[in-house]
Amino acid sequence: MKMALETEYSPDADRIMAVSLGPQHPGAGHFRIRLWLDGDYVVKALPDAGYVHRGEEKMGEYRNYIQNVPHLERPVILDSSNILFAYSLGVDELMNSKIPSRGQYLRVIMSEINRIISHMYFIAIQGLFLGHTTMITWCMGDRDFWIDLGERIAGARVTFAYIIPGGVRNDIPEFAIEKGLRTCDWFEKRMDEYEKIFYDNPMVHQRSDGVGVLSREEAVAFGATGTVARASGLALDVRKDEPYSSYQDFEFKTPVLTQGDSWARAYVALLDMRESVKIIRQALKRLPQGPVRLKLGPQPRVPAGEAYSRTEAARGEMSYYIVSDGSPRPYRLKIGVPSAKNLRALPHLLRNVHVADIPVIYWSLNYWPVEADR
Amino acid sequence: MVVAERQKAGTFQVLVGKIDEVLQYAIGDPLRYLANWGRLYSLWPVHLETACCSVEVGAAAGSRFDIERFGTLEAFGSLRACDLIIVMGTVTRKLAPRLKLIYDQMAEPKWVIAMGACSITGGLYFDSYNVLRGIDDIIPVDVYVPGCPPRAEALIQGIVLLQEKIRRMPTLSGR
Ligand code: SF4
């Protein structure tokens, strides 16, 4: 099979025009794509990432395990619980701690709430790039109900910092359980409306069917994860393959589509949210009693060793590799983020497409530059 | 050629300044008030996302907070038509020259909102090797909106403060 980075053009041909898209461009935020165009067609595209590289991994080495919590959720602020989930799992593994079951359930609830928040943002902006203004106004508004629910539970808007090593930060208030169940009921009806107005819309089909097709083999070759892989027919889901925390207690499916185009990548997000709602409802109904966290103290000492942990974040597989030398600070912290994995497919997908399709394909990869650059 | 153009632009600025002075004396406050009022409710921000604070700008533009009520859009494509730049968070060493370039390309009068702790002082990333400690080293800032990320309401307050500033702007040319 063909790989993406081989070039198929001669640079001295007069027809080819080199254009830089971004970092200031409505179709590409905090990110640049270098394009070589032949008329309205893209001959070659090279992504230029790194505008938001903030040195998270290095910073992790001079903060202790608890101080690391707030800055480690910033790379993917839309999905802040899932990135902390992987970190906490790693630290728990190093410390050999046994998390109380109420804490486990609350972790799952928060991580699924965050998955919905992240996917809502994703399909809102996908609607914007497809010229579907209804979707961005609806989704951005509805997303706030979930953010509110998270705020009721964790006490902060967007940056929850809820999942920490040793459990969760605080218990869930009683009224939030009820509010959560109500939000679930309302949201399931709402998603039917999204299907009608967005996914069954002929205009959306025309603009995204068959645009940026990633076949199953290509998805394997590029190492795609998450929504991108599932839209191409790969049933990848860490929650199923390697259940962590208490995911084995819940009933849910891994949605898989086979088209592999931009429409499928957006639709997988909706199917994902349906499963998330199911998980949240089950977890809220069956929430066990008991403590929610272990007592760790402000400067926990972590025994020497190394741990690799992974979770299924909204965008795909999020992984941490933590090395400890027995001091209160990590010796090495490596974050493996799904956005960076999915970015590899971009130069391949942006070949022989119209310029107008670039934002659609780019955003359908669910790429979040801040996360990819760390 | 570039020099000639610059000189031309310089003369133009001087000319604008002169007209400005004449108008100040001749027509004075009513015209200034009118111009400022026009600028006040049509703030068009540049679409420059720099880091995670952009999520809250997205939320502010959504149907719940809806910053269009206050006379500003979420973002606009072309730089030349814009007069506001909201710096949404961390500015890294790679982005800093681009930020300066974008600021310089915008037409006068122009205003800057520094949103988030990162763009004010470096925030959480104050000791990172790749992050600027505040953007006011490279471009002048009009309004600071603290928070990490600032809530959408805080951003709205920042915009209202900026409008208050524009309303009191002493000259027509925006200087
Ligand atoms: S202030 Fe906080 S939310 Fe905003 S860019 Fe900085 S770290 Fe991100």
JSON list of N, CA and C in Angstrom, two decimals, chain A residues 305-372:
[
{"chain": "A", "resi": 305, "resn": "GLY", "atom": "N", "xyz": [10.17, 2.39, 40.50]},
{"chain": "A", "resi": 305, "resn": "GLY", "atom": "CA", "xyz": [9.61, 1.44, 39.54]},
{"chain": "A", "resi": 305, "resn": "GLY", "atom": "C", "xyz": [9.08, 2.17, 38.34]},
{"chain": "A", "resi": 306, "resn": "GLU", "atom": "N", "xyz": [8.45, 1.44, 37.45]},
{"chain": "A", "resi": 306, "resn": "GLU", "atom": "CA", "xyz": [7.86, 2.10, 36.30]},
{"chain": "A", "resi": 306, "resn": "GLU", "atom": "C", "xyz": [6.49, 1.52, 36.02]},
{"chain": "A", "resi": 307, "resn": "ALA", "atom": "N", "xyz": [5.64, 2.36, 35.42]},
{"chain": "A", "resi": 307, "resn": "ALA", "atom": "CA", "xyz": [4.28, 1.92, 35.17]},
{"chain": "A", "resi": 307, "resn": "ALA", "atom": "C", "xyz": [3.83, 2.46, 33.82]},
{"chain": "A", "resi": 308, "resn": "TYR", "atom": "N", "xyz": [3.06, 1.65, 33.12]},
{"chain": "A", "resi": 308, "resn": "TYR", "atom": "CA", "xyz": [2.46, 2.07, 31.86]},
{"chain": "A", "resi": 308, "resn": "TYR", "atom": "C", "xyz": [0.96, 1.91, 32.00]},
{"chain": "A", "resi": 309, "resn": "SER", "atom": "N", "xyz": [0.23, 2.98, 31.77]},
{"chain": "A", "resi": 309, "resn": "SER", "atom": "CA", "xyz": [-1.21, 2.89, 31.93]},
{"chain": "A", "resi": 309, "resn": "SER", "atom": "C", "xyz": [-1.87, 3.48, 30.71]},
{"chain": "A", "resi": 310, "resn": "ARG", "atom": "N", "xyz": [-3.03, 2.97, 30.35]},
{"chain": "A", "resi": 310, "resn": "ARG", "atom": "CA", "xyz": [-3.74, 3.58, 29.22]},
{"chain": "A", "resi": 310, "resn": "ARG", "atom": "C", "xyz": [-5.24, 3.60, 29.47]},
{"chain": "A", "resi": 311, "resn": "THR", "atom": "N", "xyz": [-5.86, 4.61, 28.91]},
{"chain": "A", "resi": 311, "resn": "THR", "atom": "CA", "xyz": [-7.30, 4.73, 29.00]},
{"chain": "A", "resi": 311, "resn": "THR", "atom": "C", "xyz": [-7.84, 5.09, 27.63]},
{"chain": "A", "resi": 312, "resn": "GLU", "atom": "N", "xyz": [-9.15, 4.92, 27.50]},
{"chain": "A", "resi": 312, "resn": "GLU", "atom": "CA", "xyz": [-9.81, 5.34, 26.27]},
{"chain": "A", "resi": 312, "resn": "GLU", "atom": "C", "xyz": [-10.32, 6.75, 26.48]},
{"chain": "A", "resi": 313, "resn": "ALA", "atom": "N", "xyz": [-9.59, 7.73, 25.96]},
{"chain": "A", "resi": 313, "resn": "ALA", "atom": "CA", "xyz": [-10.07, 9.10, 26.05]},
{"chain": "A", "resi": 313, "resn": "ALA", "atom": "C", "xyz": [-11.04, 9.36, 24.90]},
{"chain": "A", "resi": 314, "resn": "ALA", "atom": "N", "xyz": [-11.61, 10.55, 24.86]},
{"chain": "A", "resi": 314, "resn": "ALA", "atom": "CA", "xyz": [-12.60, 10.83, 23.81]},
{"chain": "A", "resi": 314, "resn": "ALA", "atom": "C", "xyz": [-11.98, 10.67, 22.42]},
{"chain": "A", "resi": 315, "resn": "ARG", "atom": "N", "xyz": [-10.72, 11.06, 22.29]},
{"chain": "A", "resi": 315, "resn": "ARG", "atom": "CA", "xyz": [-10.11, 11.01, 20.97]},
{"chain": "A", "resi": 315, "resn": "ARG", "atom": "C", "xyz": [-9.45, 9.68, 20.66]},
{"chain": "A", "resi": 316, "resn": "GLY", "atom": "N", "xyz": [-9.26, 8.84, 21.65]},
{"chain": "A", "resi": 316, "resn": "GLY", "atom": "CA", "xyz": [-8.60, 7.58, 21.40]},
{"chain": "A", "resi": 316, "resn": "GLY", "atom": "C", "xyz": [-7.79, 7.16, 22.61]},
{"chain": "A", "resi": 317, "resn": "GLU", "atom": "N", "xyz": [-6.74, 6.40, 22.32]},
{"chain": "A", "resi": 317, "resn": "GLU", "atom": "CA", "xyz": [-6.01, 5.82, 23.42]},
{"chain": "A", "resi": 317, "resn": "GLU", "atom": "C", "xyz": [-5.04, 6.82, 24.04]},
{"chain": "A", "resi": 318, "resn": "MET", "atom": "N", "xyz": [-5.21, 7.07, 25.32]},
{"chain": "A", "resi": 318, "resn": "MET", "atom": "CA", "xyz": [-4.33, 7.99, 26.05]},
{"chain": "A", "resi": 318, "resn": "MET", "atom": "C", "xyz": [-3.43, 7.16, 26.94]},
{"chain": "A", "resi": 319, "resn": "SER", "atom": "N", "xyz": [-2.13, 7.36, 26.86]},
{"chain": "A", "resi": 319, "resn": "SER", "atom": "CA", "xyz": [-1.27, 6.49, 27.66]},
{"chain": "A", "resi": 319, "resn": "SER", "atom": "C", "xyz": [-0.22, 7.30, 28.41]},
{"chain": "A", "resi": 320, "resn": "TYR", "atom": "N", "xyz": [0.19, 6.77, 29.54]},
{"chain": "A", "resi": 320, "resn": "TYR", "atom": "CA", "xyz": [1.24, 7.39, 30.34]},
{"chain": "A", "resi": 320, "resn": "TYR", "atom": "C", "xyz": [2.30, 6.36, 30.63]},
{"chain": "A", "resi": 321, "resn": "TYR", "atom": "N", "xyz": [3.54, 6.79, 30.59]},
{"chain": "A", "resi": 321, "resn": "TYR", "atom": "CA", "xyz": [4.62, 5.94, 31.03]},
{"chain": "A", "resi": 321, "resn": "TYR", "atom": "C", "xyz": [5.34, 6.72, 32.12]},
{"chain": "A", "resi": 322, "resn": "ILE", "atom": "N", "xyz": [5.27, 6.23, 33.35]},
{"chain": "A", "resi": 322, "resn": "ILE", "atom": "CA", "xyz": [5.81, 6.96, 34.49]},
{"chain": "A", "resi": 322, "resn": "ILE", "atom": "C", "xyz": [6.96, 6.17, 35.08]},
{"chain": "A", "resi": 323, "resn": "VAL", "atom": "N", "xyz": [8.11, 6.82, 35.25]},
{"chain": "A", "resi": 323, "resn": "VAL", "atom": "CA", "xyz": [9.24, 6.19, 35.90]},
{"chain": "A", "resi": 323, "resn": "VAL", "atom": "C", "xyz": [9.47, 6.91, 37.22]},
{"chain": "A", "resi": 324, "resn": "SER", "atom": "N", "xyz": [9.58, 6.14, 38.30]},
{"chain": "A", "resi": 324, "resn": "SER", "atom": "CA", "xyz": [9.80, 6.75, 39.60]},
{"chain": "A", "resi": 324, "resn": "SER", "atom": "C", "xyz": [11.12, 6.24, 40.16]},
{"chain": "A", "resi": 325, "resn": "ASP", "atom": "N", "xyz": [11.87, 7.15, 40.81]},
{"chain": "A", "resi": 325, "resn": "ASP", "atom": "CA", "xyz": [13.11, 6.69, 41.45]},
{"chain": "A", "resi": 325, "resn": "ASP", "atom": "C", "xyz": [12.98, 6.74, 42.97]},
{"chain": "A", "resi": 326, "resn": "GLY", "atom": "N", "xyz": [11.75, 6.73, 43.45]},
{"chain": "A", "resi": 326, "resn": "GLY", "atom": "CA", "xyz": [11.54, 6.70, 44.89]},
{"chain": "A", "resi": 326, "resn": "GLY", "atom": "C", "xyz": [11.43, 8.07, 45.53]},
{"chain": "A", "resi": 327, "resn": "SER", "atom": "N", "xyz": [11.63, 9.13, 44.77]},
{"chain": "A", "resi": 327, "resn": "SER", "atom": "CA", "xyz": [11.52, 10.48, 45.33]},
{"chain": "A", "resi": 327, "resn": "SER", "atom": "C", "xyz": [10.08, 10.96, 45.15]},
{"chain": "A", "resi": 328, "resn": "PRO", "atom": "N", "xyz": [9.72, 12.11, 45.74]},
{"chain": "A", "resi": 328, "resn": "PRO", "atom": "CA", "xyz": [8.33, 12.58, 45.59]},
{"chain": "A", "resi": 328, "resn": "PRO", "atom": "C", "xyz": [8.00, 13.04, 44.18]},
{"chain": "A", "resi": 329, "resn": "ARG", "atom": "N", "xyz": [9.00, 13.18, 43.32]},
{"chain": "A", "resi": 329, "resn": "ARG", "atom": "CA", "xyz": [8.72, 13.65, 41.96]},
{"chain": "A", "resi": 329, "resn": "ARG", "atom": "C", "xyz": [8.96, 12.53, 40.95]},
{"chain": "A", "resi": 330, "resn": "PRO", "atom": "N", "xyz": [8.22, 12.55, 39.85]},
{"chain": "A", "resi": 330, "resn": "PRO", "atom": "CA", "xyz": [8.48, 11.54, 38.83]},
{"chain": "A", "resi": 330, "resn": "PRO", "atom": "C", "xyz": [9.87, 11.74, 38.22]},
{"chain": "A", "resi": 331, "resn": "TYR", "atom": "N", "xyz": [10.51, 10.64, 37.88]},
{"chain": "A", "resi": 331, "resn": "TYR", "atom": "CA", "xyz": [11.80, 10.76, 37.22]},
{"chain": "A", "resi": 331, "resn": "TYR", "atom": "C", "xyz": [11.60, 11.04, 35.74]},
{"chain": "A", "resi": 332, "resn": "ARG", "atom": "N", "xyz": [10.57, 10.42, 35.18]},
{"chain": "A", "resi": 332, "resn": "ARG", "atom": "CA", "xyz": [10.25, 10.66, 33.78]},
{"chain": "A", "resi": 332, "resn": "ARG", "atom": "C", "xyz": [8.75, 10.46, 33.60]},
{"chain": "A", "resi": 333, "resn": "LEU", "atom": "N", "xyz": [8.17, 11.33, 32.80]},
{"chain": "A", "resi": 333, "resn": "LEU", "atom": "CA", "xyz": [6.73, 11.28, 32.56]},
{"chain": "A", "resi": 333, "resn": "LEU", "atom": "C", "xyz": [6.54, 11.36, 31.06]},
{"chain": "A", "resi": 334, "resn": "LYS", "atom": "N", "xyz": [6.02, 10.30, 30.48]},
{"chain": "A", "resi": 334, "resn": "LYS", "atom": "CA", "xyz": [5.81, 10.34, 29.02]},
{"chain": "A", "resi": 334, "resn": "LYS", "atom": "C", "xyz": [4.32, 10.23, 28.76]},
{"chain": "A", "resi": 335, "resn": "ILE", "atom": "N", "xyz": [3.80, 11.19, 28.01]},
{"chain": "A", "resi": 335, "resn": "ILE", "atom": "CA", "xyz": [2.38, 11.18, 27.69]},
{"chain": "A", "resi": 335, "resn": "ILE", "atom": "C", "xyz": [2.22, 10.76, 26.24]},
{"chain": "A", "resi": 336, "resn": "GLY", "atom": "N", "xyz": [1.45, 9.72, 26.01]},
{"chain": "A", "resi": 336, "resn": "GLY", "atom": "CA", "xyz": [1.14, 9.33, 24.63]},
{"chain": "A", "resi": 336, "resn": "GLY", "atom": "C", "xyz": [-0.26, 9.77, 24.32]},
{"chain": "A", "resi": 337, "resn": "VAL", "atom": "N", "xyz": [-0.42, 10.70, 23.39]},
{"chain": "A", "resi": 337, "resn": "VAL", "atom": "CA", "xyz": [-1.75, 11.28, 23.18]},
{"chain": "A", "resi": 337, "resn": "VAL", "atom": "C", "xyz": [-2.34, 10.82, 21.85]},
{"chain": "A", "resi": 338, "resn": "PRO", "atom": "N", "xyz": [-3.67, 10.64, 21.83]},
{"chain": "A", "resi": 338, "resn": "PRO", "atom": "CA", "xyz": [-4.32, 10.15, 20.60]},
{"chain": "A", "resi": 338, "resn": "PRO", "atom": "C", "xyz": [-4.23, 11.12, 19.43]},
{"chain": "A", "resi": 339, "resn": "SER", "atom": "N", "xyz": [-4.27, 12.43, 19.71]},
{"chain": "A", "resi": 339, "resn": "SER", "atom": "CA", "xyz": [-4.23, 13.38, 18.59]},
{"chain": "A", "resi": 339, "resn": "SER", "atom": "C", "xyz": [-2.98, 13.21, 17.75]},
{"chain": "A", "resi": 340, "resn": "ALA", "atom": "N", "xyz": [-1.85, 13.01, 18.42]},
{"chain": "A", "resi": 340, "resn": "ALA", "atom": "CA", "xyz": [-0.60, 12.87, 17.69]},
{"chain": "A", "resi": 340, "resn": "ALA", "atom": "C", "xyz": [-0.64, 11.62, 16.82]},
{"chain": "A", "resi": 341, "resn": "LYS", "atom": "N", "xyz": [-1.33, 10.58, 17.31]},
{"chain": "A", "resi": 341, "resn": "LYS", "atom": "CA", "xyz": [-1.39, 9.36, 16.52]},
{"chain": "A", "resi": 341, "resn": "LYS", "atom": "C", "xyz": [-2.26, 9.56, 15.28]},
{"chain": "A", "resi": 342, "resn": "ASN", "atom": "N", "xyz": [-3.37, 10.28, 15.46]},
{"chain": "A", "resi": 342, "resn": "ASN", "atom": "CA", "xyz": [-4.27, 10.46, 14.33]},
{"chain": "A", "resi": 342, "resn": "ASN", "atom": "C", "xyz": [-3.74, 11.46, 13.32]},
{"chain": "A", "resi": 343, "resn": "LEU", "atom": "N", "xyz": [-2.84, 12.35, 13.77]},
{"chain": "A", "resi": 343, "resn": "LEU", "atom": "CA", "xyz": [-2.30, 13.35, 12.85]},
{"chain": "A", "resi": 343, "resn": "LEU", "atom": "C", "xyz": [-1.52, 12.71, 11.71]},
{"chain": "A", "resi": 344, "resn": "ARG", "atom": "N", "xyz": [-0.96, 11.52, 11.97]},
{"chain": "A", "resi": 344, "resn": "ARG", "atom": "CA", "xyz": [-0.15, 10.86, 10.94]},
{"chain": "A", "resi": 344, "resn": "ARG", "atom": "C", "xyz": [-0.95, 10.61, 9.67]},
{"chain": "A", "resi": 345, "resn": "ALA", "atom": "N", "xyz": [-2.26, 10.47, 9.81]},
{"chain": "A", "resi": 345, "resn": "ALA", "atom": "CA", "xyz": [-3.06, 10.18, 8.61]},
{"chain": "A", "resi": 345, "resn": "ALA", "atom": "C", "xyz": [-3.35, 11.43, 7.80]},
{"chain": "A", "resi": 346, "resn": "LEU", "atom": "N", "xyz": [-3.11, 12.61, 8.37]},
{"chain": "A", "resi": 346, "resn": "LEU", "atom": "CA", "xyz": [-3.55, 13.85, 7.71]},
{"chain": "A", "resi": 346, "resn": "LEU", "atom": "C", "xyz": [-2.88, 14.08, 6.34]},
{"chain": "A", "resi": 347, "resn": "PRO", "atom": "N", "xyz": [-1.53, 13.96, 6.22]},
{"chain": "A", "resi": 347, "resn": "PRO", "atom": "CA", "xyz": [-0.95, 14.21, 4.90]},
{"chain": "A", "resi": 347, "resn": "PRO", "atom": "C", "xyz": [-1.50, 13.27, 3.84]},
{"chain": "A", "resi": 348, "resn": "HIS", "atom": "N", "xyz": [-1.84, 12.06, 4.26]},
{"chain": "A", "resi": 348, "resn": "HIS", "atom": "CA", "xyz": [-2.39, 11.12, 3.29]},
{"chain": "A", "resi": 348, "resn": "HIS", "atom": "C", "xyz": [-3.81, 11.50, 2.88]},
{"chain": "A", "resi": 349, "resn": "LEU", "atom": "N", "xyz": [-4.60, 11.92, 3.86]},
{"chain": "A", "resi": 349, "resn": "LEU", "atom": "CA", "xyz": [-5.99, 12.25, 3.56]},
{"chain": "A", "resi": 349, "resn": "LEU", "atom": "C", "xyz": [-6.11, 13.53, 2.74]},
{"chain": "A", "resi": 350, "resn": "LEU", "atom": "N", "xyz": [-5.17, 14.46, 2.96]},
{"chain": "A", "resi": 350, "resn": "LEU", "atom": "CA", "xyz": [-5.25, 15.74, 2.25]},
{"chain": "A", "resi": 350, "resn": "LEU", "atom": "C", "xyz": [-4.54, 15.64, 0.91]},
{"chain": "A", "resi": 351, "resn": "ARG", "atom": "N", "xyz": [-4.88, 14.66, 0.13]},
{"chain": "A", "resi": 351, "resn": "ARG", "atom": "CA", "xyz": [-4.23, 14.53, -1.16]},
{"chain": "A", "resi": 351, "resn": "ARG", "atom": "C", "xyz": [-5.31, 14.45, -2.21]},
{"chain": "A", "resi": 352, "resn": "ASN", "atom": "N", "xyz": [-5.17, 15.27, -3.27]},
{"chain": "A", "resi": 352, "resn": "ASN", "atom": "CA", "xyz": [-6.16, 15.29, -4.34]},
{"chain": "A", "resi": 352, "resn": "ASN", "atom": "C", "xyz": [-7.55, 15.62, -3.82]},
{"chain": "A", "resi": 353, "resn": "VAL", "atom": "N", "xyz": [-7.62, 16.51, -2.85]},
{"chain": "A", "resi": 353, "resn": "VAL", "atom": "CA", "xyz": [-8.93, 16.96, -2.38]},
{"chain": "A", "resi": 353, "resn": "VAL", "atom": "C", "xyz": [-9.08, 18.43, -2.74]},
{"chain": "A", "resi": 354, "resn": "HIS", "atom": "N", "xyz": [-10.32, 18.91, -2.73]},
{"chain": "A", "resi": 354, "resn": "HIS", "atom": "CA", "xyz": [-10.56, 20.33, -2.96]},
{"chain": "A", "resi": 354, "resn": "HIS", "atom": "C", "xyz": [-10.10, 21.13, -1.75]},
{"chain": "A", "resi": 355, "resn": "VAL", "atom": "N", "xyz": [-9.73, 22.38, -2.00]},
{"chain": "A", "resi": 355, "resn": "VAL", "atom": "CA", "xyz": [-9.30, 23.23, -0.89]},
{"chain": "A", "resi": 355, "resn": "VAL", "atom": "C", "xyz": [-10.44, 23.38, 0.12]},
{"chain": "A", "resi": 356, "resn": "ALA", "atom": "N", "xyz": [-11.68, 23.44, -0.39]},
{"chain": "A", "resi": 356, "resn": "ALA", "atom": "CA", "xyz": [-12.81, 23.64, 0.51]},
{"chain": "A", "resi": 356, "resn": "ALA", "atom": "C", "xyz": [-13.02, 22.45, 1.44]},
{"chain": "A", "resi": 357, "resn": "ASP", "atom": "N", "xyz": [-12.47, 21.30, 1.11]},
{"chain": "A", "resi": 357, "resn": "ASP", "atom": "CA", "xyz": [-12.66, 20.13, 1.97]},
{"chain": "A", "resi": 357, "resn": "ASP", "atom": "C", "xyz": [-11.62, 20.04, 3.08]},
{"chain": "A", "resi": 358, "resn": "ILE", "atom": "N", "xyz": [-10.60, 20.90, 3.03]},
{"chain": "A", "resi": 358, "resn": "ILE", "atom": "CA", "xyz": [-9.52, 20.78, 4.01]},
{"chain": "A", "resi": 358, "resn": "ILE", "atom": "C", "xyz": [-10.03, 20.91, 5.45]},
{"chain": "A", "resi": 359, "resn": "PRO", "atom": "N", "xyz": [-10.81, 21.96, 5.79]},
{"chain": "A", "resi": 359, "resn": "PRO", "atom": "CA", "xyz": [-11.24, 22.06, 7.19]},
{"chain": "A", "resi": 359, "resn": "PRO", "atom": "C", "xyz": [-12.07, 20.86, 7.63]},
{"chain": "A", "resi": 360, "resn": "VAL", "atom": "N", "xyz": [-12.91, 20.34, 6.74]},
{"chain": "A", "resi": 360, "resn": "VAL", "atom": "CA", "xyz": [-13.76, 19.21, 7.10]},
{"chain": "A", "resi": 360, "resn": "VAL", "atom": "C", "xyz": [-12.90, 17.99, 7.44]},
{"chain": "A", "resi": 361, "resn": "ILE", "atom": "N", "xyz": [-11.93, 17.71, 6.57]},
{"chain": "A", "resi": 361, "resn": "ILE", "atom": "CA", "xyz": [-11.09, 16.53, 6.80]},
{"chain": "A", "resi": 361, "resn": "ILE", "atom": "C", "xyz": [-10.22, 16.74, 8.03]},
{"chain": "A", "resi": 362, "resn": "TYR", "atom": "N", "xyz": [-9.66, 17.93, 8.13]},
{"chain": "A", "resi": 362, "resn": "TYR", "atom": "CA", "xyz": [-8.78, 18.22, 9.27]},
{"chain": "A", "resi": 362, "resn": "TYR", "atom": "C", "xyz": [-9.55, 18.03, 10.57]},
{"chain": "A", "resi": 363, "resn": "TRP", "atom": "N", "xyz": [-10.72, 18.61, 10.67]},
{"chain": "A", "resi": 363, "resn": "TRP", "atom": "CA", "xyz": [-11.43, 18.52, 11.95]},
{"chain": "A", "resi": 363, "resn": "TRP", "atom": "C", "xyz": [-12.03, 17.14, 12.18]},
{"chain": "A", "resi": 364, "resn": "SER", "atom": "N", "xyz": [-12.34, 16.42, 11.10]},
{"chain": "A", "resi": 364, "resn": "SER", "atom": "CA", "xyz": [-12.94, 15.10, 11.31]},
{"chain": "A", "resi": 364, "resn": "SER", "atom": "C", "xyz": [-11.96, 14.14, 11.96]},
{"chain": "A", "resi": 365, "resn": "LEU", "atom": "N", "xyz": [-10.67, 14.46, 11.91]},
{"chain": "A", "resi": 365, "resn": "LEU", "atom": "CA", "xyz": [-9.70, 13.60, 12.62]},
{"chain": "A", "resi": 365, "resn": "LEU", "atom": "C", "xyz": [-9.77, 13.82, 14.12]},
{"chain": "A", "resi": 366, "resn": "ASN", "atom": "N", "xyz": [-10.58, 14.77, 14.55]},
{"chain": "A", "resi": 366, "resn": "ASN", "atom": "CA", "xyz": [-10.72, 15.08, 15.97]},
{"chain": "A", "resi": 366, "resn": "ASN", "atom": "C", "xyz": [-9.37, 15.45, 16.56]},
{"chain": "A", "resi": 367, "resn": "TYR", "atom": "N", "xyz": [-8.67, 16.29, 15.84]},
{"chain": "A", "resi": 367, "resn": "TYR", "atom": "CA", "xyz": [-7.30, 16.65, 16.23]},
{"chain": "A", "resi": 367, "resn": "TYR", "atom": "C", "xyz": [-7.35, 17.87, 17.13]},
{"chain": "A", "resi": 368, "resn": "TRP", "atom": "N", "xyz": [-6.68, 17.78, 18.27]},
{"chain": "A", "resi": 368, "resn": "TRP", "atom": "CA", "xyz": [-6.65, 18.92, 19.19]},
{"chain": "A", "resi": 368, "resn": "TRP", "atom": "C", "xyz": [-5.19, 19.30, 19.37]},
{"chain": "A", "resi": 369, "resn": "PRO", "atom": "N", "xyz": [-4.75, 20.41, 18.76]},
{"chain": "A", "resi": 369, "resn": "PRO", "atom": "CA", "xyz": [-3.32, 20.72, 18.71]},
{"chain": "A", "resi": 369, "resn": "PRO", "atom": "C", "xyz": [-2.67, 20.82, 20.09]},
{"chain": "A", "resi": 370, "resn": "VAL", "atom": "N", "xyz": [-3.40, 21.34, 21.06]},
{"chain": "A", "resi": 370, "resn": "VAL", "atom": "CA", "xyz": [-2.79, 21.52, 22.38]},
{"chain": "A", "resi": 370, "resn": "VAL", "atom": "C", "xyz": [-2.41, 20.17, 22.96]},
{"chain": "A", "resi": 371, "resn": "GLU", "atom": "N", "xyz": [-3.26, 19.19, 22.70]},
{"chain": "A", "resi": 371, "resn": "GLU", "atom": "CA", "xyz": [-2.98, 17.85, 23.21]},
{"chain": "A", "resi": 371, "resn": "GLU", "atom": "C", "xyz": [-1.81, 17.22, 22.46]},
{"chain": "A", "resi": 372, "resn": "ALA", "atom": "N", "xyz": [-1.80, 17.39, 21.13]},
{"chain": "A", "resi": 372, "resn": "ALA", "atom": "CA", "xyz": [-0.76, 16.74, 20.35]},
{"chain": "A", "resi": 372, "resn": "ALA", "atom": "C", "xyz": [0.61, 17.34, 20.67]}
]
